[in-house]
PDB file with SEQRES, HELIX, SHEET and CRYST1 records, atoms N, CA, C and O in Angstrom:
SEQRES   1 A   82  UNK UNK UNK UNK UNK UNK UNK UNK UNK UNK UNK UNK UNK          
SEQRES   2 A   82  UNK UNK UNK UNK UNK UNK UNK UNK UNK UNK UNK UNK UNK          
SEQRES   3 A   82  UNK UNK UNK UNK UNK UNK UNK UNK UNK UNK UNK UNK UNK          
SEQRES   4 A   82  UNK UNK UNK UNK UNK UNK UNK UNK UNK UNK UNK UNK UNK          
SEQRES   5 A   82  UNK UNK UNK UNK UNK UNK UNK UNK UNK UNK UNK UNK UNK          
SEQRES   6 A   82  UNK UNK UNK UNK UNK UNK UNK UNK UNK UNK UNK UNK UNK          
SEQRES   7 A   82  UNK UNK UNK UNK                                              
HELIX    1 AA1 UNK A    2  UNK A   23  1                                  22    
HELIX    2 AA2 UNK A   28  UNK A   32  1                                   5    
HELIX    3 AA3 UNK A   36  UNK A   48  1                                  13    
HELIX    4 AA4 UNK A   51  UNK A   69  1                                  19    
HELIX    5 AA5 UNK A   71  UNK A   81  1                                  11    
CRYST1    1.000    1.000    1.000  90.00  90.00  90.00 P 1           1          
ATOM      1  N   UNK A   1     -24.755  -9.228 -14.560  1.00  0.00           N  
ATOM      2  CA  UNK A   1     -25.989  -9.579 -13.882  1.00  0.00           C  
ATOM      3  C   UNK A   1     -25.719 -10.270 -12.637  1.00  0.00           C  
ATOM      4  O   UNK A   1     -26.368  -9.931 -11.648  1.00  0.00           O  
ATOM      5  N   UNK A   2     -24.874 -11.169 -12.547  1.00  0.00           N  
ATOM      6  CA  UNK A   2     -24.493 -11.882 -11.383  1.00  0.00           C  
ATOM      7  C   UNK A   2     -24.040 -11.022 -10.242  1.00  0.00           C  
ATOM      8  O   UNK A   2     -24.376 -11.264  -9.083  1.00  0.00           O  
ATOM      9  N   UNK A   3     -23.242  -9.973 -10.595  1.00  0.00           N  
ATOM     10  CA  UNK A   3     -22.700  -9.057  -9.605  1.00  0.00           C  
ATOM     11  C   UNK A   3     -23.918  -8.217  -9.080  1.00  0.00           C  
ATOM     12  O   UNK A   3     -23.954  -7.868  -7.899  1.00  0.00           O  
ATOM     13  N   UNK A   4     -24.895  -7.902  -9.946  1.00  0.00           N  
ATOM     14  CA  UNK A   4     -26.042  -7.192  -9.393  1.00  0.00           C  
ATOM     15  C   UNK A   4     -26.793  -7.979  -8.415  1.00  0.00           C  
ATOM     16  O   UNK A   4     -27.261  -7.457  -7.403  1.00  0.00           O  
ATOM     17  N   UNK A   5     -26.934  -9.346  -8.717  1.00  0.00           N  
ATOM     18  CA  UNK A   5     -27.633 -10.224  -7.738  1.00  0.00           C  
ATOM     19  C   UNK A   5     -26.902 -10.314  -6.492  1.00  0.00           C  
ATOM     20  O   UNK A   5     -27.542 -10.272  -5.441  1.00  0.00           O  
ATOM     21  N   UNK A   6     -25.567 -10.438  -6.475  1.00  0.00           N  
ATOM     22  CA  UNK A   6     -24.740 -10.460  -5.234  1.00  0.00           C  
ATOM     23  C   UNK A   6     -24.942  -9.124  -4.472  1.00  0.00           C  
ATOM     24  O   UNK A   6     -25.097  -9.110  -3.251  1.00  0.00           O  
ATOM     25  N   UNK A   7     -24.936  -8.090  -5.172  1.00  0.00           N  
ATOM     26  CA  UNK A   7     -25.156  -6.752  -4.508  1.00  0.00           C  
ATOM     27  C   UNK A   7     -26.486  -6.637  -3.827  1.00  0.00           C  
ATOM     28  O   UNK A   7     -26.618  -6.131  -2.713  1.00  0.00           O  
ATOM     29  N   UNK A   8     -27.471  -7.132  -4.549  1.00  0.00           N  
ATOM     30  CA  UNK A   8     -28.796  -7.063  -3.958  1.00  0.00           C  
ATOM     31  C   UNK A   8     -28.929  -7.928  -2.728  1.00  0.00           C  
ATOM     32  O   UNK A   8     -29.548  -7.503  -1.753  1.00  0.00           O  
ATOM     33  N   UNK A   9     -28.366  -9.142  -2.736  1.00  0.00           N  
ATOM     34  CA  UNK A   9     -28.321 -10.053  -1.600  1.00  0.00           C  
ATOM     35  C   UNK A   9     -27.600  -9.389  -0.391  1.00  0.00           C  
ATOM     36  O   UNK A   9     -28.069  -9.412   0.747  1.00  0.00           O  
ATOM     37  N   UNK A  10     -26.454  -8.809  -0.716  1.00  0.00           N  
ATOM     38  CA  UNK A  10     -25.630  -8.144   0.374  1.00  0.00           C  
ATOM     39  C   UNK A  10     -26.406  -6.937   0.894  1.00  0.00           C  
ATOM     40  O   UNK A  10     -26.422  -6.727   2.107  1.00  0.00           O  
ATOM     41  N   UNK A  11     -27.040  -6.145   0.061  1.00  0.00           N  
ATOM     42  CA  UNK A  11     -27.873  -5.014   0.512  1.00  0.00           C  
ATOM     43  C   UNK A  11     -28.977  -5.434   1.360  1.00  0.00           C  
ATOM     44  O   UNK A  11     -29.293  -4.766   2.345  1.00  0.00           O  
ATOM     45  N   UNK A  12     -29.608  -6.549   1.020  1.00  0.00           N  
ATOM     46  CA  UNK A  12     -30.800  -7.052   1.784  1.00  0.00           C  
ATOM     47  C   UNK A  12     -30.399  -7.516   3.172  1.00  0.00           C  
ATOM     48  O   UNK A  12     -31.114  -7.262   4.142  1.00  0.00           O  
ATOM     49  N   UNK A  13     -29.216  -8.222   3.282  1.00  0.00           N  
ATOM     50  CA  UNK A  13     -28.642  -8.675   4.467  1.00  0.00           C  
ATOM     51  C   UNK A  13     -28.237  -7.499   5.429  1.00  0.00           C  
ATOM     52  O   UNK A  13     -28.445  -7.545   6.642  1.00  0.00           O  
ATOM     53  N   UNK A  14     -27.633  -6.429   4.779  1.00  0.00           N  
ATOM     54  CA  UNK A  14     -27.329  -5.250   5.537  1.00  0.00           C  
ATOM     55  C   UNK A  14     -28.629  -4.538   6.049  1.00  0.00           C  
ATOM     56  O   UNK A  14     -28.678  -4.059   7.182  1.00  0.00           O  
ATOM     57  N   UNK A  15     -29.601  -4.492   5.237  1.00  0.00           N  
ATOM     58  CA  UNK A  15     -30.860  -3.877   5.615  1.00  0.00           C  
ATOM     59  C   UNK A  15     -31.499  -4.612   6.802  1.00  0.00           C  
ATOM     60  O   UNK A  15     -31.937  -3.999   7.776  1.00  0.00           O  
ATOM     61  N   UNK A  16     -31.539  -5.998   6.682  1.00  0.00           N  
ATOM     62  CA  UNK A  16     -32.052  -6.743   7.798  1.00  0.00           C  
ATOM     63  C   UNK A  16     -31.252  -6.554   9.077  1.00  0.00           C  
ATOM     64  O   UNK A  16     -31.826  -6.462  10.162  1.00  0.00           O  
ATOM     65  N   UNK A  17     -29.907  -6.495   8.955  1.00  0.00           N  
ATOM     66  CA  UNK A  17     -29.005  -6.245  10.179  1.00  0.00           C  
ATOM     67  C   UNK A  17     -29.365  -4.859  10.739  1.00  0.00           C  
ATOM     68  O   UNK A  17     -29.504  -4.711  11.953  1.00  0.00           O  
ATOM     69  N   UNK A  18     -29.513  -3.874   9.899  1.00  0.00           N  
ATOM     70  CA  UNK A  18     -29.818  -2.452  10.406  1.00  0.00           C  
ATOM     71  C   UNK A  18     -31.083  -2.505  11.215  1.00  0.00           C  
ATOM     72  O   UNK A  18     -31.163  -1.876  12.270  1.00  0.00           O  
ATOM     73  N   UNK A  19     -32.055  -3.222  10.765  1.00  0.00           N  
ATOM     74  CA  UNK A  19     -33.385  -3.220  11.533  1.00  0.00           C  
ATOM     75  C   UNK A  19     -33.216  -3.983  12.937  1.00  0.00           C  
ATOM     76  O   UNK A  19     -33.782  -3.625  13.970  1.00  0.00           O  
ATOM     77  N   UNK A  20     -32.400  -5.031  12.830  1.00  0.00           N  
ATOM     78  CA  UNK A  20     -32.119  -5.810  14.108  1.00  0.00           C  
ATOM     79  C   UNK A  20     -31.253  -5.033  15.046  1.00  0.00           C  
ATOM     80  O   UNK A  20     -31.380  -5.164  16.264  1.00  0.00           O  
ATOM     81  N   UNK A  21     -30.378  -4.228  14.512  1.00  0.00           N  
ATOM     82  CA  UNK A  21     -29.497  -3.387  15.281  1.00  0.00           C  
ATOM     83  C   UNK A  21     -30.244  -2.394  16.083  1.00  0.00           C  
ATOM     84  O   UNK A  21     -29.831  -2.077  17.198  1.00  0.00           O  
ATOM     85  N   UNK A  22     -31.312  -1.889  15.585  1.00  0.00           N  
ATOM     86  CA  UNK A  22     -32.124  -0.904  16.295  1.00  0.00           C  
ATOM     87  C   UNK A  22     -32.704  -1.485  17.543  1.00  0.00           C  
ATOM     88  O   UNK A  22     -32.835  -0.789  18.550  1.00  0.00           O  
ATOM     89  N   UNK A  23     -33.059  -2.764  17.503  1.00  0.00           N  
ATOM     90  CA  UNK A  23     -33.652  -3.499  18.644  1.00  0.00           C  
ATOM     91  C   UNK A  23     -32.617  -3.954  19.623  1.00  0.00           C  
ATOM     92  O   UNK A  23     -32.754  -3.765  20.832  1.00  0.00           O  
ATOM     93  N   UNK A  24     -31.531  -4.583  19.072  1.00  0.00           N  
ATOM     94  CA  UNK A  24     -30.580  -5.173  19.946  1.00  0.00           C  
ATOM     95  C   UNK A  24     -29.195  -4.817  19.297  1.00  0.00           C  
ATOM     96  O   UNK A  24     -28.784  -5.432  18.314  1.00  0.00           O  
ATOM     97  N   UNK A  25     -28.503  -3.811  19.883  1.00  0.00           N  
ATOM     98  CA  UNK A  25     -27.250  -3.395  19.355  1.00  0.00           C  
ATOM     99  C   UNK A  25     -26.116  -4.276  19.859  1.00  0.00           C  
ATOM    100  O   UNK A  25     -25.379  -3.919  20.779  1.00  0.00           O  
ATOM    101  N   UNK A  26     -26.002  -5.453  19.217  1.00  0.00           N  
ATOM    102  CA  UNK A  26     -24.911  -6.420  19.596  1.00  0.00           C  
ATOM    103  C   UNK A  26     -24.150  -6.817  18.351  1.00  0.00           C  
ATOM    104  O   UNK A  26     -24.663  -6.751  17.233  1.00  0.00           O  
ATOM    105  N   UNK A  27     -22.957  -7.215  18.563  1.00  0.00           N  
ATOM    106  CA  UNK A  27     -22.033  -7.751  17.495  1.00  0.00           C  
ATOM    107  C   UNK A  27     -21.685  -6.656  16.453  1.00  0.00           C  
ATOM    108  O   UNK A  27     -21.361  -6.954  15.304  1.00  0.00           O  
ATOM    109  N   UNK A  28     -21.763  -5.412  16.885  1.00  0.00           N  
ATOM    110  CA  UNK A  28     -21.386  -4.327  15.990  1.00  0.00           C  
ATOM    111  C   UNK A  28     -19.934  -4.389  15.605  1.00  0.00           C  
ATOM    112  O   UNK A  28     -19.580  -4.454  14.428  1.00  0.00           O  
ATOM    113  N   UNK A  29     -19.048  -4.367  16.686  1.00  0.00           N  
ATOM    114  CA  UNK A  29     -17.574  -4.413  16.439  1.00  0.00           C  
ATOM    115  C   UNK A  29     -17.127  -5.641  15.689  1.00  0.00           C  
ATOM    116  O   UNK A  29     -16.337  -5.540  14.749  1.00  0.00           O  
ATOM    117  N   UNK A  30     -17.622  -6.817  16.089  1.00  0.00           N  
ATOM    118  CA  UNK A  30     -17.190  -7.993  15.395  1.00  0.00           C  
ATOM    119  C   UNK A  30     -17.592  -8.001  13.953  1.00  0.00           C  
ATOM    120  O   UNK A  30     -16.884  -8.575  13.126  1.00  0.00           O  
ATOM    121  N   UNK A  31     -18.741  -7.366  13.604  1.00  0.00           N  
ATOM    122  CA  UNK A  31     -19.179  -7.290  12.154  1.00  0.00           C  
ATOM    123  C   UNK A  31     -18.206  -6.551  11.344  1.00  0.00           C  
ATOM    124  O   UNK A  31     -17.893  -6.925  10.214  1.00  0.00           O  
ATOM    125  N   UNK A  32     -17.694  -5.442  11.943  1.00  0.00           N  
ATOM    126  CA  UNK A  32     -16.779  -4.493  11.193  1.00  0.00           C  
ATOM    127  C   UNK A  32     -15.327  -4.623  11.442  1.00  0.00           C  
ATOM    128  O   UNK A  32     -14.545  -3.872  10.859  1.00  0.00           O  
ATOM    129  N   UNK A  33     -14.903  -5.557  12.298  1.00  0.00           N  
ATOM    130  CA  UNK A  33     -13.558  -5.765  12.607  1.00  0.00           C  
ATOM    131  C   UNK A  33     -12.645  -6.157  11.416  1.00  0.00           C  
ATOM    132  O   UNK A  33     -11.517  -5.689  11.264  1.00  0.00           O  
ATOM    133  N   UNK A  34     -13.218  -7.041  10.600  1.00  0.00           N  
ATOM    134  CA  UNK A  34     -12.432  -7.581   9.480  1.00  0.00           C  
ATOM    135  C   UNK A  34     -12.822  -6.786   8.247  1.00  0.00           C  
ATOM    136  O   UNK A  34     -13.998  -6.544   7.976  1.00  0.00           O  
ATOM    137  N   UNK A  35     -11.791  -6.389   7.510  1.00  0.00           N  
ATOM    138  CA  UNK A  35     -12.030  -5.654   6.254  1.00  0.00           C  
ATOM    139  C   UNK A  35     -12.214  -6.560   5.044  1.00  0.00           C  
ATOM    140  O   UNK A  35     -12.658  -6.152   3.971  1.00  0.00           O  
ATOM    141  N   UNK A  36     -11.821  -7.889   5.301  1.00  0.00           N  
ATOM    142  CA  UNK A  36     -11.786  -8.823   4.140  1.00  0.00           C  
ATOM    143  C   UNK A  36     -13.109  -8.935   3.341  1.00  0.00           C  
ATOM    144  O   UNK A  36     -13.043  -8.903   2.112  1.00  0.00           O  
ATOM    145  N   UNK A  37     -14.249  -9.057   3.932  1.00  0.00           N  
ATOM    146  CA  UNK A  37     -15.445  -9.171   3.056  1.00  0.00           C  
ATOM    147  C   UNK A  37     -15.740  -7.929   2.293  1.00  0.00           C  
ATOM    148  O   UNK A  37     -16.237  -7.985   1.168  1.00  0.00           O  
ATOM    149  N   UNK A  38     -15.441  -6.796   2.887  1.00  0.00           N  
ATOM    150  CA  UNK A  38     -15.709  -5.529   2.203  1.00  0.00           C  
ATOM    151  C   UNK A  38     -14.734  -5.327   0.999  1.00  0.00           C  
ATOM    152  O   UNK A  38     -15.139  -4.853  -0.062  1.00  0.00           O  
ATOM    153  N   UNK A  39     -13.458  -5.695   1.195  1.00  0.00           N  
ATOM    154  CA  UNK A  39     -12.443  -5.602   0.207  1.00  0.00           C  
ATOM    155  C   UNK A  39     -12.708  -6.551  -0.938  1.00  0.00           C  
ATOM    156  O   UNK A  39     -12.538  -6.172  -2.097  1.00  0.00           O  
ATOM    157  N   UNK A  40     -13.126  -7.794  -0.645  1.00  0.00           N  
ATOM    158  CA  UNK A  40     -13.421  -8.719  -1.706  1.00  0.00           C  
ATOM    159  C   UNK A  40     -14.600  -8.292  -2.471  1.00  0.00           C  
ATOM    160  O   UNK A  40     -14.597  -8.450  -3.692  1.00  0.00           O  
ATOM    161  N   UNK A  41     -15.590  -7.777  -1.883  1.00  0.00           N  
ATOM    162  CA  UNK A  41     -16.761  -7.232  -2.579  1.00  0.00           C  
ATOM    163  C   UNK A  41     -16.367  -6.027  -3.461  1.00  0.00           C  
ATOM    164  O   UNK A  41     -16.828  -5.898  -4.595  1.00  0.00           O  
ATOM    165  N   UNK A  42     -15.517  -5.162  -2.920  1.00  0.00           N  
ATOM    166  CA  UNK A  42     -15.025  -4.044  -3.651  1.00  0.00           C  
ATOM    167  C   UNK A  42     -14.290  -4.415  -4.853  1.00  0.00           C  
ATOM    168  O   UNK A  42     -14.443  -3.776  -5.895  1.00  0.00           O  
ATOM    169  N   UNK A  43     -13.407  -5.528  -4.759  1.00  0.00           N  
ATOM    170  CA  UNK A  43     -12.675  -5.962  -5.892  1.00  0.00           C  
ATOM    171  C   UNK A  43     -13.536  -6.518  -7.022  1.00  0.00           C  
ATOM    172  O   UNK A  43     -13.331  -6.198  -8.193  1.00  0.00           O  
ATOM    173  N   UNK A  44     -14.525  -7.375  -6.639  1.00  0.00           N  
ATOM    174  CA  UNK A  44     -15.362  -7.940  -7.743  1.00  0.00           C  
ATOM    175  C   UNK A  44     -16.189  -6.870  -8.283  1.00  0.00           C  
ATOM    176  O   UNK A  44     -16.455  -6.911  -9.485  1.00  0.00           O  
ATOM    177  N   UNK A  45     -16.648  -5.888  -7.543  1.00  0.00           N  
ATOM    178  CA  UNK A  45     -17.460  -4.757  -8.161  1.00  0.00           C  
ATOM    179  C   UNK A  45     -16.589  -3.964  -9.123  1.00  0.00           C  
ATOM    180  O   UNK A  45     -17.063  -3.541 -10.177  1.00  0.00           O  
ATOM    181  N   UNK A  46     -15.346  -3.760  -8.782  1.00  0.00           N  
ATOM    182  CA  UNK A  46     -14.429  -3.001  -9.696  1.00  0.00           C  
ATOM    183  C   UNK A  46     -14.167  -3.709 -10.944  1.00  0.00           C  
ATOM    184  O   UNK A  46     -14.217  -3.129 -12.029  1.00  0.00           O  
ATOM    185  N   UNK A  47     -13.869  -5.038 -10.810  1.00  0.00           N  
ATOM    186  CA  UNK A  47     -13.536  -5.858 -11.884  1.00  0.00           C  
ATOM    187  C   UNK A  47     -14.647  -6.090 -12.901  1.00  0.00           C  
ATOM    188  O   UNK A  47     -14.425  -6.154 -14.110  1.00  0.00           O  
ATOM    189  N   UNK A  48     -15.874  -6.215 -12.343  1.00  0.00           N  
ATOM    190  CA  UNK A  48     -17.000  -6.557 -13.193  1.00  0.00           C  
ATOM    191  C   UNK A  48     -17.981  -5.387 -13.389  1.00  0.00           C  
ATOM    192  O   UNK A  48     -19.101  -5.568 -13.867  1.00  0.00           O  
ATOM    193  N   UNK A  49     -17.533  -4.203 -13.010  1.00  0.00           N  
ATOM    194  CA  UNK A  49     -18.405  -3.025 -13.322  1.00  0.00           C  
ATOM    195  C   UNK A  49     -19.638  -2.732 -12.454  1.00  0.00           C  
ATOM    196  O   UNK A  49     -20.612  -2.135 -12.912  1.00  0.00           O  
ATOM    197  N   UNK A  50     -19.572  -3.131 -11.299  1.00  0.00           N  
ATOM    198  CA  UNK A  50     -20.698  -2.844 -10.363  1.00  0.00           C  
ATOM    199  C   UNK A  50     -20.521  -1.479  -9.734  1.00  0.00           C  
ATOM    200  O   UNK A  50     -20.059  -1.370  -8.599  1.00  0.00           O  
ATOM    201  N   UNK A  51     -20.878  -0.456 -10.449  1.00  0.00           N  
ATOM    202  CA  UNK A  51     -20.634   0.912  -9.939  1.00  0.00           C  
ATOM    203  C   UNK A  51     -21.408   1.212  -8.666  1.00  0.00           C  
ATOM    204  O   UNK A  51     -20.843   1.857  -7.783  1.00  0.00           O  
ATOM    205  N   UNK A  52     -22.649   0.795  -8.508  1.00  0.00           N  
ATOM    206  CA  UNK A  52     -23.377   1.030  -7.410  1.00  0.00           C  
ATOM    207  C   UNK A  52     -22.754   0.212  -6.223  1.00  0.00           C  
ATOM    208  O   UNK A  52     -22.716   0.698  -5.092  1.00  0.00           O  
ATOM    209  N   UNK A  53     -22.286  -0.986  -6.492  1.00  0.00           N  
ATOM    210  CA  UNK A  53     -21.606  -1.810  -5.467  1.00  0.00           C  
ATOM    211  C   UNK A  53     -20.359  -1.146  -5.028  1.00  0.00           C  
ATOM    212  O   UNK A  53     -20.038  -1.205  -3.841  1.00  0.00           O  
ATOM    213  N   UNK A  54     -19.610  -0.499  -5.918  1.00  0.00           N  
ATOM    214  CA  UNK A  54     -18.418   0.211  -5.418  1.00  0.00           C  
ATOM    215  C   UNK A  54     -18.671   1.325  -4.526  1.00  0.00           C  
ATOM    216  O   UNK A  54     -17.985   1.517  -3.522  1.00  0.00           O  
ATOM    217  N   UNK A  55     -19.648   2.070  -4.872  1.00  0.00           N  
ATOM    218  CA  UNK A  55     -20.193   3.170  -3.961  1.00  0.00           C  
ATOM    219  C   UNK A  55     -20.667   2.655  -2.658  1.00  0.00           C  
ATOM    220  O   UNK A  55     -20.397   3.253  -1.617  1.00  0.00           O  
ATOM    221  N   UNK A  56     -21.324   1.631  -2.677  1.00  0.00           N  
ATOM    222  CA  UNK A  56     -21.772   0.932  -1.394  1.00  0.00           C  
ATOM    223  C   UNK A  56     -20.677   0.462  -0.578  1.00  0.00           C  
ATOM    224  O   UNK A  56     -20.737   0.564   0.648  1.00  0.00           O  
ATOM    225  N   UNK A  57     -19.590  -0.091  -1.217  1.00  0.00           N  
ATOM    226  CA  UNK A  57     -18.416  -0.668  -0.496  1.00  0.00           C  
ATOM    227  C   UNK A  57     -17.625   0.516   0.158  1.00  0.00           C  
ATOM    228  O   UNK A  57     -17.164   0.419   1.295  1.00  0.00           O  
ATOM    229  N   UNK A  58     -17.495   1.587  -0.578  1.00  0.00           N  
ATOM    230  CA  UNK A  58     -16.814   2.749  -0.109  1.00  0.00           C  
ATOM    231  C   UNK A  58     -17.566   3.312   1.145  1.00  0.00           C  
ATOM    232  O   UNK A  58     -16.948   3.703   2.135  1.00  0.00           O  
ATOM    233  N   UNK A  59     -18.940   3.334   1.052  1.00  0.00           N  
ATOM    234  CA  UNK A  59     -19.720   3.688   2.221  1.00  0.00           C  
ATOM    235  C   UNK A  59     -19.544   2.760   3.356  1.00  0.00           C  
ATOM    236  O   UNK A  59     -19.416   3.205   4.497  1.00  0.00           O  
ATOM    237  N   UNK A  60     -19.529   1.512   3.108  1.00  0.00           N  
ATOM    238  CA  UNK A  60     -19.324   0.508   4.192  1.00  0.00           C  
ATOM    239  C   UNK A  60     -17.956   0.617   4.819  1.00  0.00           C  
ATOM    240  O   UNK A  60     -17.797   0.409   6.021  1.00  0.00           O  
ATOM    241  N   UNK A  61     -16.948   0.949   3.990  1.00  0.00           N  
ATOM    242  CA  UNK A  61     -15.597   1.199   4.648  1.00  0.00           C  
ATOM    243  C   UNK A  61     -15.595   2.442   5.478  1.00  0.00           C  
ATOM    244  O   UNK A  61     -14.849   2.509   6.455  1.00  0.00           O  
ATOM    245  N   UNK A  62     -16.417   3.471   5.137  1.00  0.00           N  
ATOM    246  CA  UNK A  62     -16.547   4.623   5.959  1.00  0.00           C  
ATOM    247  C   UNK A  62     -17.280   4.244   7.285  1.00  0.00           C  
ATOM    248  O   UNK A  62     -16.900   4.726   8.352  1.00  0.00           O  
ATOM    249  N   UNK A  63     -18.236   3.459   7.219  1.00  0.00           N  
ATOM    250  CA  UNK A  63     -18.935   3.025   8.446  1.00  0.00           C  
ATOM    251  C   UNK A  63     -17.961   2.176   9.309  1.00  0.00           C  
ATOM    252  O   UNK A  63     -17.912   2.319  10.530  1.00  0.00           O  
ATOM    253  N   UNK A  64     -17.214   1.315   8.654  1.00  0.00           N  
ATOM    254  CA  UNK A  64     -16.266   0.518   9.418  1.00  0.00           C  
ATOM    255  C   UNK A  64     -15.264   1.382  10.141  1.00  0.00           C  
ATOM    256  O   UNK A  64     -15.007   1.166  11.326  1.00  0.00           O  
ATOM    257  N   UNK A  65     -14.675   2.380   9.442  1.00  0.00           N  
ATOM    258  CA  UNK A  65     -13.761   3.271  10.071  1.00  0.00           C  
ATOM    259  C   UNK A  65     -14.357   4.025  11.268  1.00  0.00           C  
ATOM    260  O   UNK A  65     -13.659   4.255  12.256  1.00  0.00           O  
ATOM    261  N   UNK A  66     -15.625   4.410  11.193  1.00  0.00           N  
ATOM    262  CA  UNK A  66     -16.301   5.095  12.299  1.00  0.00           C  
ATOM    263  C   UNK A  66     -16.458   4.152  13.493  1.00  0.00           C  
ATOM    264  O   UNK A  66     -16.255   4.520  14.650  1.00  0.00           O  
ATOM    265  N   UNK A  67     -16.813   2.971  13.163  1.00  0.00           N  
ATOM    266  CA  UNK A  67     -17.049   1.919  14.259  1.00  0.00           C  
ATOM    267  C   UNK A  67     -15.706   1.685  14.963  1.00  0.00           C  
ATOM    268  O   UNK A  67     -15.639   1.766  16.190  1.00  0.00           O  
ATOM    269  N   UNK A  68     -14.648   1.400  14.219  1.00  0.00           N  
ATOM    270  CA  UNK A  68     -13.350   1.113  14.811  1.00  0.00           C  
ATOM    271  C   UNK A  68     -12.834   2.356  15.549  1.00  0.00           C  
ATOM    272  O   UNK A  68     -12.294   2.206  16.645  1.00  0.00           O  
ATOM    273  N   UNK A  69     -12.963   3.513  15.034  1.00  0.00           N  
ATOM    274  CA  UNK A  69     -12.558   4.751  15.737  1.00  0.00           C  
ATOM    275  C   UNK A  69     -13.257   4.996  17.081  1.00  0.00           C  
ATOM    276  O   UNK A  69     -12.685   5.555  18.017  1.00  0.00           O  
ATOM    277  N   UNK A  70     -14.551   4.543  17.134  1.00  0.00           N  
ATOM    278  CA  UNK A  70     -15.401   4.665  18.333  1.00  0.00           C  
ATOM    279  C   UNK A  70     -15.651   3.344  19.006  1.00  0.00           C  
ATOM    280  O   UNK A  70     -16.738   3.118  19.538  1.00  0.00           O  
ATOM    281  N   UNK A  71     -14.676   2.466  18.999  1.00  0.00           N  
ATOM    282  CA  UNK A  71     -14.816   1.131  19.594  1.00  0.00           C  
ATOM    283  C   UNK A  71     -15.382   1.115  20.966  1.00  0.00           C  
ATOM    284  O   UNK A  71     -16.268   0.316  21.270  1.00  0.00           O  
ATOM    285  N   UNK A  72     -14.884   1.993  21.815  1.00  0.00           N  
ATOM    286  CA  UNK A  72     -15.234   2.016  23.262  1.00  0.00           C  
ATOM    287  C   UNK A  72     -16.745   2.311  23.457  1.00  0.00           C  
ATOM    288  O   UNK A  72     -17.419   1.707  24.291  1.00  0.00           O  
ATOM    289  N   UNK A  73     -17.195   3.188  22.714  1.00  0.00           N  
ATOM    290  CA  UNK A  73     -18.658   3.650  22.766  1.00  0.00           C  
ATOM    291  C   UNK A  73     -19.503   2.470  22.333  1.00  0.00           C  
ATOM    292  O   UNK A  73     -20.485   2.127  22.991  1.00  0.00           O  
ATOM    293  N   UNK A  74     -19.125   1.852  21.233  1.00  0.00           N  
ATOM    294  CA  UNK A  74     -19.940   0.658  20.695  1.00  0.00           C  
ATOM    295  C   UNK A  74     -19.835  -0.449  21.698  1.00  0.00           C  
ATOM    296  O   UNK A  74     -20.832  -1.134  21.928  1.00  0.00           O  
ATOM    297  N   UNK A  75     -18.647  -0.686  22.340  1.00  0.00           N  
ATOM    298  CA  UNK A  75     -18.496  -1.768  23.280  1.00  0.00           C  
ATOM    299  C   UNK A  75     -19.467  -1.491  24.515  1.00  0.00           C  
ATOM    300  O   UNK A  75     -20.125  -2.422  24.979  1.00  0.00           O  
ATOM    301  N   UNK A  76     -19.546  -0.281  25.009  1.00  0.00           N  
ATOM    302  CA  UNK A  76     -20.384   0.058  26.027  1.00  0.00           C  
ATOM    303  C   UNK A  76     -21.781  -0.180  25.722  1.00  0.00           C  
ATOM    304  O   UNK A  76     -22.519  -0.674  26.576  1.00  0.00           O  
ATOM    305  N   UNK A  77     -22.240   0.166  24.455  1.00  0.00           N  
ATOM    306  CA  UNK A  77     -23.665  -0.083  24.032  1.00  0.00           C  
ATOM    307  C   UNK A  77     -23.988  -1.526  23.973  1.00  0.00           C  
ATOM    308  O   UNK A  77     -25.093  -1.958  24.300  1.00  0.00           O  
ATOM    309  N   UNK A  78     -22.962  -2.309  23.530  1.00  0.00           N  
ATOM    310  CA  UNK A  78     -23.167  -3.788  23.425  1.00  0.00           C  
ATOM    311  C   UNK A  78     -23.291  -4.368  24.910  1.00  0.00           C  
ATOM    312  O   UNK A  78     -24.178  -5.170  25.205  1.00  0.00           O  
ATOM    313  N   UNK A  79     -22.427  -3.949  25.740  1.00  0.00           N  
ATOM    314  CA  UNK A  79     -22.387  -4.498  27.117  1.00  0.00           C  
ATOM    315  C   UNK A  79     -23.749  -4.092  27.928  1.00  0.00           C  
ATOM    316  O   UNK A  79     -24.284  -4.836  28.750  1.00  0.00           O  
ATOM    317  N   UNK A  80     -24.183  -2.904  27.596  1.00  0.00           N  
ATOM    318  CA  UNK A  80     -25.433  -2.436  28.322  1.00  0.00           C  
ATOM    319  C   UNK A  80     -26.577  -3.276  27.910  1.00  0.00           C  
ATOM    320  O   UNK A  80     -27.476  -3.496  28.721  1.00  0.00           O  
ATOM    321  N   UNK A  81     -26.617  -3.774  26.685  1.00  0.00           N  
ATOM    322  CA  UNK A  81     -27.788  -4.462  26.151  1.00  0.00           C  
ATOM    323  C   UNK A  81     -27.574  -5.991  26.183  1.00  0.00           C  
ATOM    324  O   UNK A  81     -28.439  -6.748  25.742  1.00  0.00           O  
ATOM    325  N   UNK A  82     -26.469  -6.418  26.684  1.00  0.00           N  
ATOM    326  CA  UNK A  82     -26.227  -7.881  26.631  1.00  0.00           C  
ATOM    327  C   UNK A  82     -26.596  -8.474  27.887  1.00  0.00           C  
ATOM    328  O   UNK A  82     -26.473  -9.687  28.057  1.00  0.00           O  
TER     329      UNK A  82                                                      
END                                                                             
């Protein structure tokens, strides 16, 4: 139950960030630079059976890899709007 609540809170924060990102694309790279929060979330979801959380974390790792691979493009977008 607690893992589900943590996943709902994390999902809500990500949802709010995605809406803000459409208006002001800033801090994209800094948000995804560190893998630590994603890995910690993945570990507690694996240990405590949060299947939807595991899927969400794998998706977030995919997004992170995309952002890191296209760092220059995201940096230009941030600089243009800053």
